[in-house]
């Protein structure tokens, strides 16, 4: 079951997914009592199981009564069918390339899982999905919902100037219609609009919030990490440490969820640029002061979830910070693979950790989360992406017209 970070009554996962966010504010996180009820070791150490098969075994263990098991396995195999390539860097570092899909980012996996899951759980003709998203995240969602063809409409709320390139690629599949809107006021205004409307009725349909901090998306990211672990541990023994790119607190949250469910990760490694991840004392949560000062919706969500996680489980040595100098390279090449700045910093943190004493004690896994932004698909469309005010009334008008045309 899932509970709210601000104290709402626990809900079954199906109910939490159908809302997206608690009505009392905050975000959904798994109940601590859920820990110990699952055993992911049998999934990640399954002999001869491939990447997608391991994820399917884990999903069946975590969600035994959510869907018909055959449907759940079908969703997972479709969403995680593309196994990330592995790149060996030296003796003790593995880079796993997750940036190979429609958005050239790891968002494609979780978006595909969310589209398949919500397509099964939603009521046809009565629900639609609303998600605030950056351009890359929106690209992943638009591609995933269009490909699934479930008939579940998706409405994307992008910051002003970030939605126009998505209109061509998101209007091609009428069986799963996608509307892209730009919202005045920046990412915070779009995210607030999504959260405030979660579970409410708009334009005659119920709103399922499906943004980056929704339980369906975060579970999809946790499942991805479980699959990555299964790839990394092949032929290896000893500890596995996973890096998280700087600023991606939601990624750290999903890693901690997977660890709490039994994934045998030894630690998570965070790059710390010149003490950016400040601590206010021993045992304090990593990077929360920076995240809260940034004002970014995903960072704020991740900070609140980490505080909730830390209240029940001291993080201790589970999250390791690796200080890096300001001159650290942000982009490197691995076997001809170009790394984005965040992944490059994570790789530098891995090298620094090995030089600082971890060499010979385990393997560090560096996921490549993003590649070059794909060029927009060619289109005959000439109308600009609609720009709306950050208000329920403006959104309802746009959604009503969209659903009528769909």
Coordinates of C-alpha atoms in Angstrom, one line a residue:
X1 CA 0.0 0.0 0.0
X2 CA 0.9 3.7 -0.4
X3 CA 0.7 6.5 2.1
X4 CA 1.0 10.2 1.7
X5 CA 4.1 12.1 2.8
X6 CA 1.9 14.5 4.7
X7 CA -0.1 11.9 6.6
X8 CA -3.1 10.8 4.4
X9 CA -4.6 7.4 5.1
X10 CA -2.9 4.5 3.3
X11 CA -4.4 3.4 0.0
X12 CA -4.0 0.3 -2.1
X13 CA -1.7 0.8 -5.0
X14 CA -4.6 0.8 -7.5
X15 CA -6.2 3.6 -5.7
X16 CA -3.0 5.6 -5.4
X17 CA -2.4 5.2 -9.1
X18 CA -5.9 6.3 -10.0
X19 CA -5.3 9.6 -8.1
X20 CA -1.6 10.3 -8.8
X21 CA -1.2 12.5 -5.8
X22 CA -2.9 12.7 -2.3
X23 CA -5.7 15.1 -1.9
X24 CA -4.1 16.5 1.3
X25 CA -1.0 17.5 -0.7
X26 CA 2.4 15.9 -0.8
X27 CA 3.2 12.6 -2.6
X28 CA 2.5 8.9 -2.4
X29 CA 5.2 6.7 -1.0
X30 CA 5.2 2.9 -0.1
X31 CA 4.2 2.0 3.4
X32 CA 7.3 0.9 5.5
X33 CA 5.2 -2.2 6.6
X34 CA 5.4 -3.3 2.9
X35 CA 9.1 -4.0 3.4
X36 CA 9.9 -7.6 4.1
X37 CA 6.8 -8.8 2.3
X38 CA 8.7 -9.1 -1.0
X39 CA 11.9 -10.9 -2.0
X40 CA 13.5 -9.5 -5.1
X41 CA 16.5 -11.7 -4.9
X42 CA 14.6 -14.5 -6.5
X43 CA 14.0 -12.2 -9.5
X44 CA 17.4 -10.6 -10.0
X45 CA 19.2 -13.9 -9.5
X46 CA 16.9 -16.0 -11.6
X47 CA 19.1 -18.2 -13.8
X48 CA 19.0 -17.6 -17.5
X49 CA 16.4 -14.8 -17.1
X50 CA 16.9 -11.8 -19.4
X51 CA 16.5 -8.1 -18.6
X52 CA 12.8 -7.9 -19.4
X53 CA 12.1 -11.3 -17.8
X54 CA 13.7 -10.2 -14.5
X55 CA 11.6 -7.0 -14.5
X56 CA 8.5 -9.1 -15.1
X57 CA 9.4 -11.4 -12.2
X58 CA 9.9 -8.4 -9.9
X59 CA 6.6 -6.8 -11.0
X60 CA 4.7 -10.0 -10.3
X61 CA 6.3 -10.1 -6.8
X62 CA 5.5 -6.5 -6.0
X63 CA 2.0 -6.3 -7.6
X64 CA 0.6 -9.8 -7.2
X65 CA -3.1 -8.8 -7.2
X66 CA -3.1 -5.6 -9.2
X67 CA -3.9 -7.1 -12.6
X68 CA -4.3 -10.4 -14.3
X69 CA -0.7 -11.8 -14.1
X70 CA -0.7 -12.3 -17.9
X71 CA -1.6 -8.7 -18.5
X72 CA 1.0 -7.4 -16.1
X73 CA 3.7 -9.5 -17.7
X74 CA 2.6 -8.3 -21.2
X75 CA 2.9 -4.7 -20.0
X76 CA 6.4 -5.3 -18.6
X77 CA 7.7 -7.2 -21.6
X78 CA 6.5 -4.4 -24.0
X79 CA 7.9 -1.6 -21.8
X80 CA 11.3 -3.1 -21.0
X81 CA 11.9 -5.1 -24.2
X82 CA 14.9 -3.0 -25.2
X83 CA 17.8 -4.2 -23.0
X84 CA 20.3 -1.4 -22.2
X85 CA 23.8 -1.9 -23.7
X86 CA 26.6 -2.3 -21.2
X87 CA 30.0 -0.6 -21.5
X88 CA 32.9 -1.6 -19.3
X89 CA 35.0 1.3 -18.0
X90 CA 38.2 0.0 -16.5
X91 CA 38.0 -2.9 -14.0
X92 CA 35.3 -1.7 -11.6
X93 CA 32.9 0.6 -13.5
X94 CA 30.0 -0.4 -15.7
X95 CA 28.1 2.2 -17.8
X96 CA 24.5 1.1 -18.7
X97 CA 23.1 3.0 -21.7
X98 CA 19.4 3.7 -21.1
X99 CA 19.1 6.5 -23.6
X100 CA 18.1 4.6 -26.7
X101 CA 14.3 5.2 -27.0
X102 CA 12.0 7.9 -28.5
X103 CA 13.1 10.6 -26.2
X104 CA 16.8 9.4 -26.0
X105 CA 16.5 9.1 -22.3
X106 CA 15.7 6.6 -19.5
X107 CA 12.2 8.2 -19.3
X108 CA 11.1 6.0 -22.2
X109 CA 11.0 2.9 -20.0
X110 CA 8.9 4.3 -17.1
X111 CA 6.7 6.2 -19.6
X112 CA 5.9 3.0 -21.5
X113 CA 5.2 1.2 -18.2
X114 CA 2.9 4.0 -17.0
X115 CA 1.0 4.1 -20.3
X116 CA 0.4 0.3 -20.3
X117 CA -0.5 0.2 -16.6
X118 CA -2.9 3.1 -16.7
X119 CA -4.4 1.9 -20.0
X120 CA -5.4 -1.3 -18.1
X121 CA -6.6 0.3 -14.9
X122 CA -8.5 3.4 -16.3
X123 CA -12.2 3.3 -17.1
X124 CA -12.7 3.7 -20.9
X125 CA -14.4 7.0 -21.7
X126 CA -14.4 8.2 -18.1
X127 CA -10.7 9.0 -17.4
X128 CA -7.8 10.9 -18.9
X129 CA -4.2 11.3 -17.8
X130 CA -2.8 14.8 -17.0
X131 CA 1.0 15.2 -16.7
X132 CA 3.2 18.2 -16.2
X133 CA 6.5 17.5 -18.1
X134 CA 9.6 18.9 -19.5
X135 CA 10.1 18.6 -23.3
X136 CA 12.1 15.4 -23.1
X137 CA 9.8 13.8 -20.5
X138 CA 6.8 14.8 -22.6
X139 CA 8.3 13.3 -25.7
X140 CA 8.7 10.0 -23.9
X141 CA 5.1 10.1 -22.6
X142 CA 3.6 11.1 -26.0
X143 CA 5.4 8.3 -27.8
X144 CA 4.5 5.7 -25.1
X145 CA 0.7 6.5 -25.0
X146 CA 0.5 6.7 -28.8
X147 CA 2.3 3.4 -29.2
X148 CA 0.0 1.6 -26.6
X149 CA -3.2 2.6 -28.5
X150 CA -5.3 2.0 -25.4
X151 CA -7.7 4.9 -26.1
X152 CA -6.8 6.6 -22.9
X153 CA -6.3 10.4 -23.6
X154 CA -3.1 12.1 -22.4
X155 CA -2.9 15.8 -21.8
X156 CA 0.7 17.2 -21.4
X157 CA 1.4 20.4 -19.6
X158 CA 4.7 21.9 -20.7
X159 CA 6.4 25.1 -19.7
X160 CA 6.1 27.9 -22.2
X161 CA 8.4 27.3 -25.2
X162 CA 8.9 23.6 -24.5
X163 CA 5.9 22.0 -26.1
X164 CA 5.8 23.0 -29.8
X165 CA 8.2 20.4 -31.1
X166 CA 6.0 17.7 -29.6
X167 CA 2.8 18.6 -31.5
X168 CA 3.8 16.7 -34.7
X169 CA 4.9 13.5 -33.0
X170 CA 1.9 13.4 -30.6
X171 CA -0.9 13.8 -33.0
X172 CA -0.5 10.8 -35.2
X173 CA -2.4 8.1 -33.4
X174 CA -6.1 8.7 -32.9
X175 CA -6.7 5.6 -30.8
X176 CA -4.6 7.2 -28.0
X177 CA -5.0 10.9 -28.5
X178 CA -2.4 13.2 -27.0
X179 CA -2.8 17.0 -26.4
X180 CA 0.2 19.2 -25.7
X181 CA -0.4 22.5 -24.0
X182 CA 2.1 25.1 -22.9
X183 CA 1.4 26.7 -19.5
X184 CA 2.2 30.2 -18.4
X185 CA 4.4 30.6 -15.3
X186 CA 7.1 27.9 -15.9
X187 CA 7.5 24.4 -14.6
X188 CA 6.2 25.1 -11.1
X189 CA 2.9 26.4 -12.5
X190 CA 2.3 23.4 -14.7
X191 CA 3.2 21.0 -11.8
X192 CA 0.9 22.8 -9.4
X193 CA -2.0 22.6 -11.9
X194 CA -1.5 18.9 -12.3
X195 CA -1.3 18.2 -8.5
X196 CA -4.3 20.4 -7.7
X197 CA -6.5 18.5 -10.2
X198 CA -5.5 15.0 -9.3
X199 CA -8.5 12.8 -8.8
X200 CA -11.0 15.6 -9.7
X201 CA -13.4 15.8 -12.6
X202 CA -12.5 18.0 -15.5
X203 CA -14.5 18.3 -18.8
X204 CA -16.7 15.4 -17.7
X205 CA -13.8 13.0 -17.0
X206 CA -11.8 12.0 -14.0
X207 CA -8.2 13.3 -13.9
X208 CA -5.4 10.7 -13.3
X209 CA -2.2 12.6 -12.5
X210 CA 0.7 11.0 -14.3
X211 CA 3.6 13.3 -13.8
X212 CA 7.2 12.5 -12.8
X213 CA 6.4 12.0 -9.1
X214 CA 3.2 9.9 -9.6
X215 CA 3.3 6.4 -8.2
X216 CA 2.9 4.7 -11.6
X217 CA 5.9 6.5 -13.0
X218 CA 8.1 6.0 -10.0
X219 CA 7.3 2.3 -9.8
X220 CA 8.3 2.1 -13.5
X221 CA 11.7 3.7 -12.6
X222 CA 12.2 1.3 -9.7
X223 CA 11.5 -1.6 -12.0
X224 CA 14.1 -0.3 -14.4
X225 CA 16.7 -0.2 -11.7
X226 CA 15.9 -3.8 -10.8
X227 CA 16.5 -4.8 -14.4
X228 CA 19.7 -2.8 -14.5
X229 CA 20.9 -4.6 -11.4
X230 CA 20.3 -8.0 -13.1
X231 CA 22.4 -6.9 -16.1
X232 CA 25.3 -5.6 -13.9
X233 CA 25.6 -8.6 -11.7
X234 CA 26.1 -11.1 -14.5
X235 CA 29.4 -12.8 -14.0
X236 CA 30.3 -10.5 -11.1
X237 CA 30.6 -11.1 -7.3
X238 CA 30.9 -8.6 -4.5
X239 CA 29.1 -5.4 -3.8
X240 CA 27.2 -3.3 -6.4
X241 CA 27.0 0.5 -5.9
X242 CA 24.8 2.6 -8.1
X243 CA 25.4 6.2 -9.0
X244 CA 22.7 8.8 -9.3
X245 CA 23.2 12.0 -11.4
X246 CA 23.3 15.3 -9.5
X247 CA 19.9 16.8 -9.1
X248 CA 17.9 13.6 -9.8
X249 CA 16.4 13.1 -6.3
X250 CA 13.5 11.2 -7.8
X251 CA 15.9 8.7 -9.2
X252 CA 17.5 8.3 -5.8
X253 CA 14.0 7.8 -4.3
X254 CA 13.1 5.0 -6.7
X255 CA 16.5 3.4 -5.9
X256 CA 15.8 3.5 -2.2
X257 CA 12.3 2.0 -2.8
X258 CA 13.9 -0.9 -4.7
X259 CA 16.5 -1.3 -1.9
X260 CA 13.7 -1.3 0.7
X261 CA 11.9 -4.1 -1.2
X262 CA 15.0 -6.3 -1.1
X263 CA 17.2 -5.3 -4.1
X264 CA 20.7 -6.1 -2.9
X265 CA 22.3 -2.8 -3.7
X266 CA 25.1 -1.9 -1.3
X267 CA 25.0 1.9 -1.6
X268 CA 24.0 4.8 -3.8
X269 CA 26.7 7.3 -4.8
X270 CA 25.9 11.0 -5.3
X271 CA 28.3 13.5 -7.0
X272 CA 28.8 16.6 -4.8
X273 CA 30.1 19.6 -6.7
X274 CA 32.1 21.8 -4.2
X275 CA 29.8 20.8 -1.3
X276 CA 26.6 21.5 -3.2
X277 CA 24.9 18.7 -1.3
X278 CA 25.2 20.4 2.1
X279 CA 24.6 18.7 5.3
X280 CA 23.3 20.3 8.5
X281 CA 24.8 17.6 10.7
X282 CA 25.5 13.9 10.8
X283 CA 22.7 11.7 9.4
X284 CA 20.9 14.5 7.6
X285 CA 19.4 13.8 4.3
X286 CA 21.6 14.2 1.2
X287 CA 21.2 17.3 -1.0
X288 CA 17.8 18.4 0.3
X289 CA 18.8 22.0 1.1
X290 CA 20.0 22.4 -2.5
X291 CA 16.9 20.8 -3.9
X292 CA 14.6 22.9 -1.9
X293 CA 16.5 26.1 -2.9
X294 CA 16.2 25.2 -6.6
X295 CA 12.4 25.5 -6.6
X296 CA 12.3 22.8 -9.4
X297 CA 9.1 20.7 -9.0
X298 CA 10.8 17.4 -9.4
X299 CA 13.6 18.3 -7.0
X300 CA 11.0 19.5 -4.4
X301 CA 9.1 16.3 -4.8
X302 CA 12.2 14.2 -4.4
X303 CA 13.3 16.2 -1.3
X304 CA 9.9 15.6 0.4
X305 CA 9.9 11.9 -0.4
X306 CA 13.5 11.5 0.9
X307 CA 12.6 13.2 4.1
X308 CA 9.6 10.8 4.5
X309 CA 11.9 7.8 3.7
X310 CA 14.5 8.9 6.2
X311 CA 12.0 9.3 9.0
X312 CA 11.4 5.5 9.0
X313 CA 14.8 4.3 7.9
X314 CA 18.1 6.0 8.7
X315 CA 20.0 6.4 5.4
X316 CA 23.4 6.1 7.2
X317 CA 26.0 4.7 4.8
X318 CA 23.4 3.7 2.2
X319 CA 23.9 7.1 0.4
X320 CA 27.5 8.1 -0.2
X321 CA 28.5 11.6 -1.2
X322 CA 31.6 12.1 -3.4
X323 CA 33.0 15.7 -3.4
X324 CA 34.1 16.8 -6.9
X325 CA 36.1 20.0 -7.8
X326 CA 34.4 22.7 -9.9
X327 CA 36.6 21.9 -12.8
X328 CA 35.3 18.3 -13.1
X329 CA 34.5 17.3 -16.7
X330 CA 30.8 17.1 -17.4
X331 CA 31.0 15.2 -20.7
X332 CA 33.2 12.2 -21.6
X333 CA 33.3 9.5 -24.2
X334 CA 33.1 5.8 -23.3
X335 CA 33.7 3.4 -26.2
X336 CA 32.5 6.2 -28.5
X337 CA 29.4 6.7 -26.4
X338 CA 28.7 10.4 -25.6
X339 CA 27.6 11.0 -22.1
X340 CA 25.4 13.9 -21.0
X341 CA 26.7 16.2 -18.3
X342 CA 24.9 14.6 -15.4
X343 CA 26.1 11.1 -16.3
X344 CA 29.6 12.4 -17.0
X345 CA 29.7 13.8 -13.4
X346 CA 28.4 10.5 -12.1
X347 CA 31.2 8.7 -13.9
X348 CA 33.7 11.1 -12.4
X349 CA 32.3 10.5 -8.9
X350 CA 32.7 6.7 -9.5
X351 CA 36.3 7.1 -10.4
X352 CA 36.9 9.3 -7.4
X353 CA 35.3 6.8 -5.1
X354 CA 37.5 4.0 -6.4
X355 CA 40.6 6.1 -6.0
X356 CA 39.5 7.0 -2.5
X357 CA 39.4 3.4 -1.3
X358 CA 36.6 1.5 -2.9
X359 CA 38.8 -0.1 -5.6
X360 CA 38.7 -3.9 -5.3
X361 CA 35.6 -3.9 -3.0
X362 CA 32.9 -4.0 -5.6
X363 CA 31.6 -2.7 -8.9
X364 CA 30.1 0.8 -9.5
X365 CA 27.2 1.0 -11.9
X366 CA 26.7 4.3 -13.8
X367 CA 23.4 4.5 -15.7
X368 CA 23.4 6.8 -18.8
X369 CA 20.1 8.6 -18.4
X370 CA 20.1 10.9 -21.4
X371 CA 21.5 11.3 -24.9
X372 CA 21.3 14.1 -27.5
X373 CA 17.8 15.5 -27.8
X374 CA 16.1 13.9 -30.8
X375 CA 15.2 16.2 -33.7
X376 CA 11.4 16.9 -34.1
X377 CA 9.6 14.6 -36.5
X378 CA 8.6 16.3 -39.8
X379 CA 5.0 17.3 -39.9
X380 CA 2.3 19.1 -42.0
X381 CA 0.9 20.7 -38.9
X382 CA 1.1 24.5 -38.9
X383 CA -0.9 25.5 -35.8
X384 CA 1.2 26.5 -32.8
X385 CA 1.0 24.6 -29.5
X386 CA -1.8 26.3 -27.5
X387 CA -0.6 28.5 -24.6
X388 CA -3.0 28.6 -21.6
X389 CA -3.1 30.3 -18.2
X390 CA -2.3 28.1 -15.2
X391 CA -5.9 27.8 -14.1
X392 CA -8.4 24.9 -14.0
X393 CA -10.9 27.0 -16.1
X394 CA -8.4 27.6 -18.9
X395 CA -7.3 23.9 -18.9
X396 CA -10.9 22.6 -18.9
X397 CA -11.8 24.7 -21.9
X398 CA -8.8 23.3 -23.9
X399 CA -9.4 19.7 -22.7
X400 CA -13.2 19.8 -23.5
X401 CA -12.4 20.9 -27.1
X402 CA -9.7 18.2 -27.4
X403 CA -12.0 15.4 -26.1
X404 CA -14.8 16.4 -28.4
X405 CA -12.5 16.2 -31.4
X406 CA -11.1 12.8 -30.2

